[in-house]
């Protein structure tokens, strides 16, 4: 069978090739338009209806009723064992004193200890081993803030080298966090109602809620220096520890349906 020559396409094979190409192009546009239409419909479904998004904030303040005192003891001796024993002896006396004050044993944590070599350095010579330093960290949890002064005095008496800081907390932290969240929820609803009314609309039912984890800003007493405290104690006697209130805050993100007034 002879091929029919076509001056435009160069023969029957070219006609078949062009036909297949046109079919592929048409099919591509049909598929592409169908996918685009599906995407548009999906977005329309996702954003169907009228909504209003608001962020509510809530905050609760309270006085602290608990404290955690963080301390550390160190000693330097010729051997690592001697340094450890010196620190342990000091800490044991301190723990006995705390128990005598009426503090429960489970309120005392003194489990961390480590040792490290100490070197002396010369300008034109090798370093030499000067001894070993042992450091032990401990903390005391107080449920009665009125005992803080007695604990601090005992720390000075038993030669506690460093008072690293005092963290103030509340025994009602969980309750106060929930209260802050409730305030944030009420604040979000108030904002939604105000904005809806401002635009001549009405706040509808809740659509979605996203509650951010409540946060609390606990008090921290400035880090005192043990040596300075000994000097001040000898001059003025018992000290006064003044603290700030604790702040518990919460944030709630809410989306409401929006009703348009007729």
mmCIF file of N, CA and C in Angstrom, residues 5 35 37 48 66 83 103 116 136 145 157-158 162 170 174 189 191 193 210-211 214 218-219 224-225 232 236 238 241:
data_model
loop_
_atom_site.group_PDB
_atom_site.id
_atom_site.type_symbol
_atom_site.label_atom_id
_atom_site.label_comp_id
_atom_site.label_asym_id
_atom_site.label_seq_id
_atom_site.Cartn_x
_atom_site.Cartn_y
_atom_site.Cartn_z
ATOM 1 N N UNK A 5 1.277 11.230 0.181
ATOM 2 C CA UNK A 5 2.151 12.328 0.604
ATOM 3 C C UNK A 5 1.328 13.570 0.880
ATOM 4 N N UNK A 35 -8.176 18.595 38.143
ATOM 5 C CA UNK A 35 -7.444 18.690 39.413
ATOM 6 C C UNK A 35 -7.567 20.074 40.008
ATOM 7 N N UNK A 37 -9.991 22.223 39.512
ATOM 8 C CA UNK A 37 -11.352 22.411 40.004
ATOM 9 C C UNK A 37 -11.543 21.724 41.342
ATOM 10 N N UNK A 48 -15.583 27.424 53.976
ATOM 11 C CA UNK A 48 -16.994 27.744 53.844
ATOM 12 C C UNK A 48 -17.523 28.307 55.153
ATOM 13 N N UNK A 66 6.018 28.190 99.216
ATOM 14 C CA UNK A 66 7.047 27.160 99.283
ATOM 15 C C UNK A 66 8.339 27.697 98.680
ATOM 16 N N UNK A 83 39.161 14.598 99.799
ATOM 17 C CA UNK A 83 38.265 15.709 99.468
ATOM 18 C C UNK A 83 36.804 15.281 99.579
ATOM 19 N N UNK A 103 12.677 19.626 109.591
ATOM 20 C CA UNK A 103 12.520 19.402 108.148
ATOM 21 C C UNK A 103 12.581 17.907 107.866
ATOM 22 N N UNK A 116 37.400 16.667 90.973
ATOM 23 C CA UNK A 116 38.208 17.077 89.832
ATOM 24 C C UNK A 116 39.593 17.492 90.312
ATOM 25 N N UNK A 136 29.784 18.920 96.147
ATOM 26 C CA UNK A 136 28.512 18.215 96.347
ATOM 27 C C UNK A 136 27.376 19.224 96.340
ATOM 28 N N UNK A 145 7.645 28.941 104.682
ATOM 29 C CA UNK A 145 8.627 29.984 104.394
ATOM 30 C C UNK A 145 9.178 30.642 105.657
ATOM 31 N N UNK A 157 26.388 28.369 109.519
ATOM 32 C CA UNK A 157 27.032 27.719 110.660
ATOM 33 C C UNK A 157 27.835 26.499 110.228
ATOM 34 N N UNK A 158 27.299 25.729 109.293
ATOM 35 C CA UNK A 158 27.952 24.492 108.860
ATOM 36 C C UNK A 158 28.885 24.715 107.669
ATOM 37 N N UNK A 162 28.441 27.704 99.130
ATOM 38 C CA UNK A 162 27.722 28.480 98.125
ATOM 39 C C UNK A 162 26.222 28.247 98.248
ATOM 40 N N UNK A 170 4.435 27.788 94.530
ATOM 41 C CA UNK A 170 3.145 27.748 95.214
ATOM 42 C C UNK A 170 2.641 26.315 95.268
ATOM 43 N N UNK A 174 -1.152 24.007 90.176
ATOM 44 C CA UNK A 174 -2.063 23.406 89.197
ATOM 45 C C UNK A 174 -3.405 24.136 89.175
ATOM 46 N N UNK A 189 -13.744 34.891 74.505
ATOM 47 C CA UNK A 189 -15.164 35.041 74.159
ATOM 48 C C UNK A 189 -15.584 36.505 74.181
ATOM 49 N N UNK A 191 -13.679 39.107 73.615
ATOM 50 C CA UNK A 191 -13.118 39.761 72.429
ATOM 51 C C UNK A 191 -13.909 39.406 71.180
ATOM 52 N N UNK A 193 -17.107 38.555 70.967
ATOM 53 C CA UNK A 193 -18.397 39.256 70.985
ATOM 54 C C UNK A 193 -18.224 40.735 70.646
ATOM 55 N N UNK A 210 -7.697 26.169 70.531
ATOM 56 C CA UNK A 210 -6.282 25.807 70.628
ATOM 57 C C UNK A 210 -5.727 26.460 71.885
ATOM 58 N N UNK A 211 -5.613 25.666 72.951
ATOM 59 C CA UNK A 211 -5.130 26.193 74.229
ATOM 60 C C UNK A 211 -3.618 26.033 74.316
ATOM 61 N N UNK A 214 -0.233 26.522 79.743
ATOM 62 C CA UNK A 214 -0.091 27.615 80.723
ATOM 63 C C UNK A 214 1.348 27.747 81.199
ATOM 64 N N UNK A 218 7.837 31.842 88.258
ATOM 65 C CA UNK A 218 8.090 31.644 89.673
ATOM 66 C C UNK A 218 9.171 32.604 90.153
ATOM 67 N N UNK A 219 9.073 32.951 91.420
ATOM 68 C CA UNK A 219 10.007 33.911 91.984
ATOM 69 C C UNK A 219 11.388 33.328 92.186
ATOM 70 N N UNK A 224 22.692 34.795 96.863
ATOM 71 C CA UNK A 224 23.531 35.427 97.881
ATOM 72 C C UNK A 224 24.901 34.775 97.945
ATOM 73 N N UNK A 225 25.861 35.520 98.397
ATOM 74 C CA UNK A 225 27.206 34.997 98.594
ATOM 75 C C UNK A 225 27.370 34.625 100.062
ATOM 76 N N UNK A 232 27.060 40.106 107.017
ATOM 77 C CA UNK A 232 25.819 40.815 107.303
ATOM 78 C C UNK A 232 25.145 40.242 108.539
ATOM 79 N N UNK A 236 23.882 42.549 111.663
ATOM 80 C CA UNK A 236 22.482 42.917 111.856
ATOM 81 C C UNK A 236 21.623 41.803 112.438
ATOM 82 N N UNK A 238 19.324 38.477 112.351
ATOM 83 C CA UNK A 238 18.482 37.771 111.391
ATOM 84 C C UNK A 238 18.117 38.665 110.207
ATOM 85 N N UNK A 241 13.754 38.301 104.077
ATOM 86 C CA UNK A 241 13.747 37.876 102.683
ATOM 87 C C UNK A 241 12.440 38.346 102.049
#
